[in-house]
Amino acid sequence: MYIYDAYDKQMLDDRIKQFRNQTARYLDGKLTDEQFLPLRLQNGLYIQRLAPMLRVAIPYGCLSSTQLRKLASIARDYDKGYAHFSTRQNIQYNWPKLEQVPDLLAELAEVEMHAIQTSGNCIRNTTTDQYAGVAVGEIEDSRPWCEIIRQWSTFHPEFAYLPRKFKIAVCGTPNDQAATQVHDIGLYIKKNSDGEIGFQVLVGGGLGRTPVIGVEICDFLPWQHLLTYLDAIMRVYNRYGRRDNKYKARIKILVKALGAEAFKKKVEAEWQNDKDGPATLTEEEVKRCKSFFTDPNYEEDSDSSDIEAAAAKDLLFDHWLERNVASHKQLGYRIVNICLKETGVAPGDVTDGQMEFIADLADKYSFGEVRVTHEQNVVLTDVKHADLYAVYQACQKESLATPFLGLINDIVCCPGGDFCSLANAKSIPIAESIQRRFDDFDKQKDIGDITLNISGCMNACGHHHVGNIGILGVDKKGEEFYQVTLGGSADRETALGKVLGPAFAQEDMPDVVEKIVDVYLENRKDGENFLATYRRIGIDPYKERVYAKAD
Amino acid sequence: MPKLIKDGAITDSSWHTVSSQTVYEDAFATKAEQLLVPFNMWQEHKAELKASDLEIGVWLDSEDDPYELSHEVGNLPLIAVNFPIFRDGRAFSSAAILRQRLGYTGELRAIGDVLCDQAFYMKKCGINSFELPDSGDADDFIRALSDFTDSYQSTVEIPDPLFRRR
């Protein structure tokens, strides 16, 4: 994990002091609502339907057990004993008091955490694949590069008041679990024929009301130029992005309006001036950042036969091994996913006790670190194969051993109308009604790999456009309805879902999803997963089934 | 008289800012000897303005292209960048372009909706004088100029990013 030095600490302290002063001026009436708005947003603070919401950054998803314990104690002391993992590797508190937020931020700073730029029209938390550093076949560990980008984007003086929010994802794994192509900037780490590191640069991806897949503007950007090139993109966007209409202000609209070629030309023209200038990355700096992300002290170990024996006797453990455990680059180790999708609990919600439990588990079994995922789950990246049963049994006691990672009940879901003031419709109850419908684990297993994403409004925090099944809450004359899309995916073959047809009432949603799944089960061939069958047979069979008149 | 902060201290401004609505002939109605004219007026009447006895500066609105001043920066004693509303961040880029790209070394002033909460970022982008709105508190503003001890990035003020100095 990256460890702050005196500079990092000082700047974080400076920020807390600045925000404490801003909050005091606001409460004294010296700052208007309009003036305070972007200031509090750039410190993660929203005013929600019922109370303020504070979004805390988990930079590129990495957390130490110490940090996780602090998040737990904050949930207890400043909130109602729980928090929510978002779809952007952040964590959200739903009930803090405005006047206590500066104190809360000071507590976070004690463990080198913050809420800086988690909201507002600025560069947000940089995200990556949760398996970075441990994935099999990884091209390059993305974490040091994310840290370099984190520092560059933090308090960037020129780009703190952009036309709109700005999200960057970096991916160095073969599978891409970072939804890289639907970010304002998506960076795929590559190696050229000489083994040198560089980046394929995509721009203009994004979800929201105009979903777009990013387009390539640079095939191979040598690593030295990463920051100067990012500066050039940002400057072009800051100057030319639309500011007259908030719904047309994202970079994707600018890239579409200019065309990718013309956009690229503008970036290159800007870049020529800074290329090889002082912001050019040095080998020394990259080495420094990489030094924080070296392998832990793995033991020379191989897989244990005890685990096989335990799995033979314990069917649920066997399922868990199959679904929640992934292979690891190191012999004798595995990646363990803790799925936070227990039916009856809002997807991504964790209690203070569960956070402390996961922190203990990380200390005991995974070198004291955890990752959070944009699918709203938690990962222990370095668990010894021989410890898997012990980890499973411990998780089971805390209701954290649901063995359905990547199955239909592993639903990605925004907080929706229950909390969010932007939402048109509730999303959590939809998730729960679908989870109840597919409660039978054998059925879930039979359906196999599938992603189901729910957003309570077109801002698309639940990433519904890139779910195999996407559900979008819409408001029709004060009533909540749900539109369904099919065929989305967020991996290296990113695709946007297609709208199935007219929206449905809330109570119909479990039936609708079940019918869609039935069409898949009846049509699948040779071990095809849901997406493969959809791609082969198209949307019509699903449409016919779902909209068939009952007679 | 508007409050002005220059190079970290409160000072008087003798410059008269000509608004974008003013017609050219009316710009000289005041007895001011230093006129800060809008970029469009400058473009249209450059020759006459240069020939006048007055000292002339130019202010850029957020959509104006600073590159169009590339041949003038050596002769202008004052360039201002306007913040029509504080959350319009284009002036940060305009300021950085004037300093980094065009090598402008004269006074670079922030005008318009100049909020102390942005003072530090403005300074980092090369702005060295600040015309505060009536509601602005000069002491607050001066304090805010040093809200942060350092920056990670390569900035106009300190071109070497932190990683070359830490």
XYZ file of C-alpha atoms in Angstrom:
717
model
C 0.000 0.000 0.000
C 1.111 3.541 -0.608
C 2.308 5.216 2.590
C 2.068 8.969 2.989
C 5.210 10.975 3.505
C 5.419 14.418 5.128
C 4.297 16.138 1.901
C 1.180 13.995 1.482
C 0.289 14.431 5.148
C 0.790 18.178 5.049
C -1.417 18.653 2.005
C -4.159 16.523 3.535
C -3.973 18.521 6.773
C -4.055 21.750 4.761
C -7.216 20.564 3.064
C -8.972 19.698 6.318
C -8.106 23.097 7.715
C -9.386 24.763 4.554
C -12.670 22.840 4.636
C -13.129 23.467 8.360
C -12.872 27.168 7.598
C -15.275 26.881 4.662
C -17.830 24.976 6.717
C -17.611 27.562 9.494
C -18.048 30.414 7.012
C -21.055 28.642 5.511
C -22.657 28.041 8.901
C -21.995 31.730 9.722
C -23.782 32.787 6.549
C -20.602 34.144 4.936
C -20.772 31.653 2.073
C -23.978 31.249 0.095
C -25.476 27.840 -0.679
C -24.365 28.300 -4.254
C -20.785 29.099 -3.237
C -20.567 26.311 -0.684
C -21.991 23.693 -3.052
C -18.867 22.937 -5.148
C -16.647 23.308 -2.075
C -18.512 20.683 -0.099
C -18.880 18.444 -3.149
C -15.123 18.486 -3.688
C -14.909 17.245 -0.124
C -17.347 14.420 -0.784
C -20.364 15.955 0.871
C -23.822 15.752 -0.683
C -27.101 16.887 0.772
C -29.368 13.909 0.219
C -33.036 13.158 0.574
C -32.897 12.649 4.330
C -29.492 13.844 5.472
C -26.024 14.701 4.168
C -24.096 11.888 2.521
C -20.321 11.738 2.731
C -18.436 9.810 0.059
C -14.974 8.722 1.127
C -12.375 7.759 -1.473
C -10.770 4.347 -1.430
C -7.999 5.109 -3.909
C -8.079 2.430 -6.618
C -9.899 0.168 -4.173
C -7.001 -0.561 -1.798
C -7.561 -0.533 1.960
C -5.453 -1.595 4.908
C -7.064 -3.343 7.848
C -6.266 -0.261 9.949
C -8.156 1.932 7.501
C -11.087 -0.467 7.417
C -11.274 -0.416 11.231
C -11.336 3.367 11.110
C -14.174 3.261 8.579
C -16.018 0.961 11.001
C -15.522 3.240 13.985
C -16.658 6.246 11.943
C -19.800 4.321 10.947
C -20.441 3.764 14.641
C -19.552 7.240 15.931
C -20.843 9.509 13.168
C -23.430 7.360 11.456
C -25.943 4.603 12.153
C -23.511 1.726 12.320
C -23.227 0.954 8.648
C -21.817 2.249 5.364
C -22.225 1.559 1.671
C -19.626 0.503 -0.906
C -20.364 2.361 -4.119
C -19.781 1.295 -7.716
C -16.658 3.491 -7.943
C -14.507 2.038 -5.207
C -15.737 4.597 -2.708
C -17.560 4.182 0.581
C -20.550 6.298 1.559
C -21.962 7.346 4.902
C -25.624 8.251 4.789
C -26.179 10.048 8.064
C -23.289 12.309 9.105
C -24.038 15.775 10.492
C -22.698 18.672 8.462
C -21.044 20.381 11.406
C -19.264 17.135 12.345
C -17.848 16.484 8.895
C -14.555 18.366 9.446
C -13.936 16.210 12.547
C -14.830 13.096 10.616
C -12.359 14.102 7.899
C -9.668 14.663 10.527
C -10.248 11.121 11.800
C -9.945 9.784 8.276
C -6.695 11.690 7.837
C -5.250 9.814 10.808
C -5.288 6.721 8.584
C -4.322 8.556 5.379
C -7.847 8.642 3.992
C -10.016 11.460 2.729
C -13.086 12.476 0.766
C -11.217 14.744 -1.640
C -12.712 15.072 -5.111
C -15.146 12.210 -4.611
C -17.797 14.501 -6.014
C -18.118 17.742 -7.943
C -16.897 18.780 -11.373
C -13.338 17.648 -10.904
C -11.137 14.608 -11.411
C -12.566 11.845 -9.244
C -11.080 8.811 -7.544
C -9.038 6.780 -10.035
C -10.231 3.181 -10.204
C -8.767 -0.125 -11.291
C -9.209 -3.885 -11.366
C -9.488 -5.323 -7.864
C -7.106 -8.139 -8.821
C -4.277 -5.727 -9.680
C -0.957 -7.165 -8.575
C -2.222 -10.713 -8.058
C -4.070 -11.561 -11.290
C -2.847 -14.454 -13.387
C -1.355 -13.241 -16.670
C -1.243 -9.607 -15.597
C 0.436 -7.256 -18.058
C 1.495 -4.792 -15.350
C 0.378 -3.928 -11.831
C -1.815 -0.848 -12.249
C -1.596 0.330 -8.627
C 1.641 2.372 -8.860
C 0.272 4.098 -11.974
C -3.002 4.791 -10.205
C -1.060 6.339 -7.343
C 0.868 8.535 -9.783
C -2.453 9.638 -11.270
C -3.957 10.127 -7.808
C -1.221 12.571 -6.892
C -1.372 14.387 -10.221
C -5.165 14.751 -10.008
C -5.300 15.785 -6.338
C -5.758 19.550 -6.026
C -4.790 20.079 -9.661
C -5.031 23.880 -9.765
C -6.115 24.102 -13.387
C -8.714 21.331 -13.372
C -10.769 21.716 -10.212
C -13.659 23.521 -11.935
C -14.263 21.444 -15.036
C -17.456 21.503 -17.088
C -18.493 18.269 -15.383
C -17.174 15.339 -13.325
C -14.251 13.369 -14.700
C -13.430 9.714 -14.112
C -10.267 7.823 -14.961
C -9.778 4.046 -14.874
C -6.537 2.127 -15.360
C -6.331 -1.552 -16.233
C -3.357 -3.891 -16.471
C -5.160 -7.217 -16.187
C -6.283 -9.429 -19.060
C -9.950 -9.492 -17.997
C -10.616 -5.832 -17.136
C -12.805 -5.714 -14.064
C -12.548 -1.921 -13.995
C -15.120 -1.070 -16.696
C -12.263 0.865 -18.291
C -14.032 1.609 -21.568
C -16.877 3.503 -19.954
C -14.691 6.108 -18.261
C -13.912 9.661 -19.369
C -10.363 8.417 -19.760
C -9.635 4.694 -19.891
C -6.020 3.567 -19.772
C -5.031 0.044 -20.763
C -1.459 -0.697 -19.781
C 0.461 -2.330 -22.615
C 3.960 -3.514 -23.358
C 5.620 -2.874 -26.698
C 7.880 -5.341 -28.482
C 10.832 -4.121 -26.415
C 8.951 -4.848 -23.211
C 8.518 -1.152 -22.410
C 5.416 0.001 -20.604
C 2.908 2.329 -22.206
C -0.769 3.101 -22.302
C -3.531 2.704 -24.798
C -5.580 5.848 -24.196
C -9.345 5.858 -24.616
C -11.416 8.987 -24.145
C -15.054 9.898 -24.019
C -16.493 6.774 -22.473
C -19.197 7.086 -19.874
C -22.617 5.973 -18.743
C -25.260 8.388 -17.494
C -27.978 9.593 -19.815
C -25.823 9.277 -22.930
C -23.875 6.030 -22.621
C -20.790 5.881 -24.842
C -17.858 3.505 -25.180
C -14.536 5.342 -25.150
C -12.558 5.747 -28.372
C -8.832 5.305 -28.763
C -6.812 8.469 -29.319
C -3.426 6.957 -28.633
C -2.395 3.409 -29.330
C 0.777 3.425 -27.246
C 1.729 6.308 -25.006
C 5.169 5.644 -23.496
C 4.913 5.803 -19.692
C 7.184 8.845 -19.375
C 4.510 10.957 -21.037
C 1.514 9.818 -19.018
C 1.003 13.024 -17.040
C 1.798 15.508 -19.788
C -0.659 13.712 -22.058
C -3.340 13.686 -19.363
C -2.725 17.412 -18.821
C -3.245 18.001 -22.533
C -6.537 16.074 -22.599
C -7.752 17.927 -19.524
C -6.820 21.317 -20.907
C -8.694 20.681 -24.155
C -11.717 19.493 -22.187
C -11.579 22.346 -19.683
C -11.459 24.926 -22.463
C -13.886 23.445 -24.954
C -16.264 21.206 -23.001
C -19.781 22.604 -22.945
C -20.831 24.568 -19.884
C -24.220 25.751 -21.064
C -26.010 22.468 -20.457
C -25.099 20.095 -17.648
C -26.382 17.126 -19.643
C -24.048 17.922 -22.536
C -21.013 18.785 -20.464
C -19.159 15.477 -20.187
C -16.088 14.951 -22.343
C -17.925 12.290 -24.359
C -20.146 15.010 -25.862
C -17.105 17.091 -26.834
C -15.373 14.072 -28.390
C -18.542 13.244 -30.349
C -19.015 16.854 -31.456
C -15.432 17.286 -32.666
C -14.932 13.710 -33.821
C -12.231 11.524 -32.306
C -9.635 12.530 -34.934
C -10.094 16.260 -34.424
C -10.133 15.833 -30.669
C -6.924 13.861 -30.864
C -5.313 16.596 -32.993
C -6.191 19.242 -30.425
C -4.738 17.086 -27.658
C -1.562 16.402 -29.618
C -1.108 20.086 -30.442
C -1.442 20.958 -26.767
C 0.766 18.059 -25.735
C 3.663 19.031 -28.016
C 4.294 22.015 -25.746
C 4.601 20.022 -22.530
C 6.008 16.800 -23.874
C 9.442 16.214 -22.309
C 8.793 19.161 -19.976
C 9.087 19.070 -16.171
C 5.934 16.939 -15.712
C 7.573 14.110 -17.666
C 7.720 11.102 -15.363
C 11.088 9.958 -14.141
C 12.302 6.430 -13.615
C 13.040 7.386 -10.040
C 9.443 8.404 -9.344
C 8.019 5.268 -10.927
C 10.436 3.200 -8.882
C 9.402 5.056 -5.743
C 5.712 4.398 -6.407
C 6.332 0.774 -7.309
C 8.210 0.242 -4.054
C 4.900 0.510 -2.171
C 3.311 -2.314 -4.124
C 5.808 -5.130 -3.882
C 4.677 -8.691 -3.223
C 4.079 -9.617 0.403
C 6.203 -12.369 1.887
C 4.513 -15.305 0.212
C 5.420 -18.638 1.695
C 6.700 -21.295 -0.605
C 3.581 -23.340 -0.614
C 1.429 -25.568 -2.719
C -2.258 -26.384 -2.613
C -3.465 -28.350 0.384
C -5.322 -31.628 -0.054
C -7.295 -30.835 3.130
C -9.286 -28.245 1.218
C -10.420 -30.782 -1.339
C -11.446 -33.094 1.464
C -13.417 -30.333 3.195
C -15.142 -29.409 -0.058
C -16.163 -33.010 -0.615
C -17.978 -32.968 2.713
C -19.326 -29.408 2.718
C -21.346 -28.660 -0.389
C -21.775 -24.940 0.273
C -18.045 -24.572 0.776
C -17.548 -26.378 -2.500
C -19.847 -23.840 -4.209
C -18.029 -20.978 -2.525
C -14.682 -22.308 -3.749
C -16.026 -22.511 -7.248
C -17.714 -19.110 -7.320
C -15.928 -16.806 -4.890
C -12.340 -17.962 -5.112
C -10.099 -17.028 -8.047
C -6.693 -18.276 -9.055
C -3.620 -16.319 -7.982
C -0.311 -15.610 -9.646
C 1.476 -17.198 -6.686
C 1.479 -20.973 -6.268
C -0.431 -22.028 -3.157
C -2.439 -18.777 -2.911
C -5.935 -17.717 -3.923
C -8.002 -14.550 -4.273
C -11.089 -14.648 -2.037
C -14.181 -12.591 -2.800
C -16.544 -11.672 0.008
C -19.882 -11.058 -1.625
C -21.882 -8.289 0.085
C -25.182 -9.311 -1.464
C -26.999 -11.136 1.287
C -30.712 -11.071 0.454
C -32.483 -8.465 2.572
C -29.432 -6.213 2.824
C -28.911 -3.350 0.370
C -26.173 -4.411 -2.101
C -22.819 -3.041 -0.950
C -23.934 -2.238 2.592
C -21.693 -3.298 5.468
C -22.097 -2.880 9.203
C -19.361 -1.633 11.500
C -19.049 -5.129 12.936
C -18.655 -6.688 9.520
C -15.960 -4.177 8.609
C -14.049 -5.006 11.769
C -14.504 -8.691 11.088
C -13.128 -8.305 7.545
C -10.202 -6.290 8.929
C -9.393 -9.091 11.391
C -9.693 -11.642 8.626
C -7.307 -9.620 6.447
C -4.790 -9.428 9.284
C -4.962 -13.115 9.947
C -5.112 -14.437 6.407
C -4.255 -11.805 3.804
C -1.316 -9.622 4.892
C -3.620 -6.984 6.383
C -5.021 -5.652 3.108
C -8.370 -5.752 1.361
C -9.726 -4.418 -1.907
C -13.155 -3.119 -2.733
C -14.717 -3.664 -6.126
C -16.954 -1.655 -8.390
C -19.324 -4.610 -8.150
C -19.707 -3.613 -4.480
C -17.903 -6.586 -2.996
C -14.738 -6.988 -0.956
C -11.657 -9.008 -1.843
C -8.903 -10.650 0.166
C -6.172 -10.848 -2.427
C -3.602 -13.102 -0.800
C -5.110 -16.067 1.015
C -3.152 -19.291 1.379
C -4.929 -22.206 -0.214
C -4.628 -24.156 3.022
C -6.544 -21.396 4.876
C -9.552 -21.304 2.583
C -11.820 -23.434 4.741
C -11.002 -21.456 7.860
C -11.737 -18.200 6.011
C -14.988 -19.609 4.674
C -16.162 -20.794 8.067
C -15.352 -17.464 9.669
C -17.257 -15.618 6.923
C -20.209 -17.917 7.349
C -20.581 -16.899 10.986
C -20.879 -13.252 9.893
C -23.316 -13.948 7.046
C -20.587 -13.023 4.589
C -20.148 -16.371 2.882
C -22.868 -16.151 0.229
C -21.388 -18.287 -2.527
C -22.844 -16.491 -5.492
C -20.206 -14.139 -6.810
C -20.987 -13.409 -10.448
C -24.346 -15.175 -10.275
C -27.705 -13.521 -10.750
C -28.105 -12.519 -7.095
C -24.751 -10.712 -7.041
C -26.674 -7.609 -8.056
C -24.957 -4.250 -8.557
C -27.307 -1.567 -7.317
C -27.179 2.144 -6.520
C -28.807 3.448 -3.300
C -31.730 4.698 -5.389
C -34.833 6.513 -4.233
C -34.496 5.308 -0.657
C -31.545 7.655 -0.142
C -30.520 9.574 -3.225
C -32.123 12.884 -4.099
C -31.335 12.430 -7.797
C -33.188 9.129 -8.100
C -36.426 8.759 -10.027
C -37.206 5.411 -8.490
C -36.207 3.006 -5.775
C -33.629 0.378 -6.628
C -32.899 -1.545 -3.418
C -36.396 -3.143 -3.176
C -36.135 -4.241 -6.825
C -32.840 -5.945 -6.071
C -34.378 -7.680 -3.091
C -37.461 -8.892 -4.964
C -35.254 -10.374 -7.681
C -32.940 -11.974 -5.114
C -35.971 -13.569 -3.437
C -37.213 -14.925 -6.758
C -33.862 -16.592 -7.442
C -33.358 -17.685 -3.865
C -32.799 -21.291 -4.902
C -29.059 -21.603 -5.121
C -29.134 -24.553 -7.529
C -31.153 -22.442 -9.928
C -28.632 -19.630 -9.659
C -25.792 -22.008 -10.297
C -27.591 -23.446 -13.275
C -28.009 -19.967 -14.765
C -24.308 -19.368 -14.228
C -22.301 -16.254 -15.079
C -24.485 -13.216 -15.482
C -24.427 -9.576 -14.423
C -27.527 -7.736 -13.292
C -27.266 -3.997 -12.657
C -29.893 -1.647 -11.282
C -29.867 2.164 -11.371
C -32.553 4.316 -9.807
C -32.157 7.027 -12.440
C -30.403 7.746 -15.695
C -27.263 8.956 -13.951
C -26.529 5.239 -13.997
C -24.580 4.772 -10.766
C -25.705 1.138 -10.898
C -24.052 0.867 -14.347
C -27.222 -0.617 -15.837
C -26.074 0.046 -19.422
C -23.267 -2.471 -19.020
C -25.172 -5.161 -17.132
C -26.059 -8.326 -19.071
C -29.456 -7.466 -17.677
C -29.813 -3.767 -16.904
C -32.669 -2.217 -14.983
C -33.313 1.524 -14.961
C -35.834 3.208 -12.706
C -37.901 5.856 -14.487
C -40.563 8.212 -13.315
C -43.811 8.336 -15.266
C -46.204 10.920 -13.924
C -45.110 10.354 -10.371
C -45.111 6.573 -10.588
C -42.013 4.400 -10.587
C -41.422 2.166 -13.596
C -38.491 0.067 -14.691
C -36.927 -0.161 -18.109
C -34.917 -3.249 -19.013
C -31.846 -3.460 -21.251
C -30.119 -6.635 -22.392
C -26.655 -7.511 -23.596
C -24.480 -4.992 -21.822
C -21.024 -5.888 -20.584
C -18.140 -3.951 -19.025
C -15.115 -6.127 -19.768
C -12.593 -5.930 -22.614
C -15.528 -6.578 -24.980
C -17.572 -3.727 -23.573
C -21.082 -3.416 -24.976
C -24.048 -1.216 -24.126
C -27.332 -2.966 -23.450
C -30.286 -2.628 -25.822
C -33.660 -1.525 -24.555
C -36.075 -4.458 -24.442
C -39.243 -2.377 -24.742
C -41.768 -0.446 -22.629
C -41.062 -0.177 -18.907
C -42.616 -2.394 -16.242
C -44.255 -1.838 -12.888
C -42.188 -2.627 -9.802
C -44.187 -5.729 -8.877
C -43.646 -7.239 -12.329
C -39.872 -7.114 -12.189
C -39.164 -10.571 -10.725
C -41.415 -12.150 -13.394
C -39.777 -10.150 -16.162
C -36.276 -11.153 -15.100
C -37.335 -14.759 -14.710
C -38.802 -14.832 -18.220
C -35.604 -13.358 -19.645
C -33.584 -15.989 -17.836
C -35.936 -18.732 -19.058
C -35.373 -17.717 -22.669
C -31.660 -18.055 -22.065
C -31.977 -21.446 -20.364
C -34.121 -22.793 -23.215
C -31.818 -21.518 -25.942
C -28.313 -21.937 -24.591
C -25.970 -24.275 -26.396
C -22.733 -25.966 -25.446
C -22.125 -24.278 -22.132
C -22.834 -20.766 -23.417
C -23.280 -18.148 -20.738
C -26.140 -15.656 -20.733
C -24.310 -13.051 -22.782
C -23.095 -15.502 -25.428
C -26.616 -16.801 -26.002
C -27.980 -13.273 -26.195
C -25.341 -12.321 -28.731
C -26.206 -15.359 -30.838
C -30.015 -15.176 -30.793
C -30.559 -11.415 -30.471
C -33.149 -9.542 -28.480
C -36.352 -10.677 -30.226
C -36.944 -13.995 -28.448
C -36.677 -12.164 -25.102
C -39.044 -9.464 -26.274
C -41.607 -11.990 -27.472
C -41.565 -13.847 -24.192
C -41.700 -10.865 -21.903
C -44.384 -8.944 -23.796
C -46.493 -11.976 -24.762
C -50.155 -11.442 -24.003
C -51.414 -13.816 -21.360
C -54.331 -15.801 -22.751
C -12.854 51.538 -5.754
C -12.644 47.756 -6.033
C -10.365 45.975 -3.598
C -7.190 44.785 -5.224
C -4.625 42.333 -3.985
C -1.341 42.245 -5.797
C 1.623 40.046 -5.012
C 0.061 39.157 -1.683
C -0.761 42.669 -0.417
C -3.740 45.019 -0.510
C -3.219 47.849 -2.958
C -5.123 50.425 -4.987
C -6.014 49.882 -8.564
C -5.752 52.799 -10.879
C -7.020 50.768 -13.817
C -10.501 51.343 -15.128
C -12.203 48.200 -16.367
C -14.310 48.702 -19.484
C -17.287 46.353 -19.464
C -18.093 44.150 -22.425
C -21.297 46.108 -23.057
C -19.518 49.456 -23.418
C -19.334 50.894 -26.922
C -15.857 51.933 -27.989
C -16.432 55.685 -27.949
C -17.735 55.555 -24.379
C -14.703 53.685 -23.125
C -12.802 56.922 -22.789
C -15.517 58.748 -20.866
C -13.661 58.315 -17.585
C -10.567 60.290 -16.823
C -8.632 57.115 -16.061
C -5.190 56.934 -17.582
C -5.121 53.170 -17.534
C -7.848 51.280 -19.336
C -8.521 47.569 -19.118
C -10.493 46.823 -22.253
C -12.375 43.688 -23.231
C -10.645 41.384 -25.661
C -13.204 42.009 -28.440
C -12.677 45.760 -28.225
C -8.946 45.227 -28.336
C -9.258 43.052 -31.426
C -11.399 45.613 -33.213
C -9.560 48.785 -32.261
C -6.050 47.579 -31.643
C -4.318 50.194 -33.752
C -6.145 53.159 -32.215
C -5.733 51.834 -28.697
C -2.035 51.313 -29.172
C -1.695 54.823 -30.563
C -3.536 56.467 -27.658
C -1.751 58.162 -24.761
C -3.451 55.860 -22.309
C -1.984 52.733 -20.884
C -3.995 49.792 -22.187
C -4.552 46.346 -20.720
C -6.799 43.579 -22.033
C -9.235 41.322 -20.215
C -10.236 37.929 -21.527
C -13.610 36.408 -20.930
C -13.687 32.682 -20.316
C -14.462 31.812 -23.942
C -11.782 34.097 -25.388
C -8.714 32.380 -26.789
C -5.539 33.570 -25.050
C -3.454 32.327 -27.986
C -4.818 35.255 -29.982
C -2.711 37.517 -27.804
C 0.475 35.664 -28.694
C 2.017 38.627 -30.536
C 0.940 41.192 -27.962
C 1.984 39.782 -24.634
C 5.335 41.576 -24.689
C 3.618 44.955 -24.883
C 0.742 44.566 -22.474
C 1.343 45.773 -18.904
C -1.840 44.095 -17.666
C -3.899 41.117 -18.798
C -6.931 40.022 -16.825
C -8.930 36.808 -16.949
C -12.583 37.026 -16.065
C -14.500 34.535 -13.927
C -18.107 35.178 -15.023
C -19.102 32.799 -12.252
C -16.609 31.232 -9.882
C -17.389 27.670 -10.993
C -16.456 28.423 -14.613
C -12.888 27.111 -14.578
C -11.756 28.152 -18.061
C -9.867 31.169 -16.749
C -7.471 28.823 -14.929
C -6.428 27.397 -18.299
C -6.294 30.836 -19.922
C -3.972 32.055 -17.182
C -1.716 29.013 -17.460
C -1.546 29.410 -21.249
C -0.609 33.076 -20.992
C 2.227 32.276 -18.628
C 3.502 28.890 -19.866
C 2.823 29.035 -23.569
C 3.007 32.721 -24.373
C 5.616 33.617 -21.778
C 3.640 36.574 -20.467
C 5.505 38.138 -17.550
C 3.400 41.214 -16.773
C 0.609 41.544 -14.263
C -2.045 38.832 -14.618
C -5.238 39.689 -12.810
C -8.323 37.710 -11.848
C -11.528 39.711 -12.206
C -15.223 38.906 -11.881
C -16.538 36.363 -9.398
C -13.230 35.970 -7.590
C -13.731 33.746 -4.552
C -11.078 33.329 -1.873
C -11.626 29.565 -1.909
C -9.981 29.509 -5.318
C -7.153 31.884 -4.458
C -4.515 29.191 -4.135
C -5.386 27.550 -7.456
C -5.396 30.940 -9.185
C -1.966 31.741 -7.829
C -0.650 28.367 -8.973
C -1.916 29.078 -12.489
C 0.143 32.245 -12.594
C -2.378 34.885 -11.539
C -0.638 37.483 -9.358
C -3.321 40.099 -8.779
C -6.926 39.754 -7.730
C -9.774 42.192 -7.958
C -12.206 41.207 -5.255
C -15.956 41.613 -5.576
C -17.588 43.934 -3.012
C -18.468 40.987 -0.823
C -14.880 39.735 -0.770
C -12.777 40.012 2.386
C -9.210 41.021 1.578
C -7.689 39.468 4.705
C -9.472 36.173 4.086
C -8.208 36.280 0.544
C -4.588 36.878 1.464
C -4.726 34.037 3.970
C -6.277 31.754 1.363
C -3.392 32.373 -1.023
C -1.413 29.993 1.146
C -4.169 27.478 1.955
C -1.824 24.745 0.823
C 1.852 24.306 1.581
C 2.662 22.650 -1.730
C 1.245 21.098 -4.902
C 1.813 17.730 -6.494
C 1.698 19.080 -10.034
C 3.933 21.022 -12.317
C 2.463 24.519 -11.973
C 3.169 27.927 -13.425
C 4.485 29.019 -10.061
C 6.757 26.010 -9.532
C 7.281 24.117 -12.811
C 8.991 21.157 -11.156
C 6.299 18.791 -9.898
C 6.641 17.484 -6.362
C 8.101 14.182 -7.552
C 11.173 16.017 -8.847
C 11.622 17.743 -5.495
C 10.625 15.249 -2.811
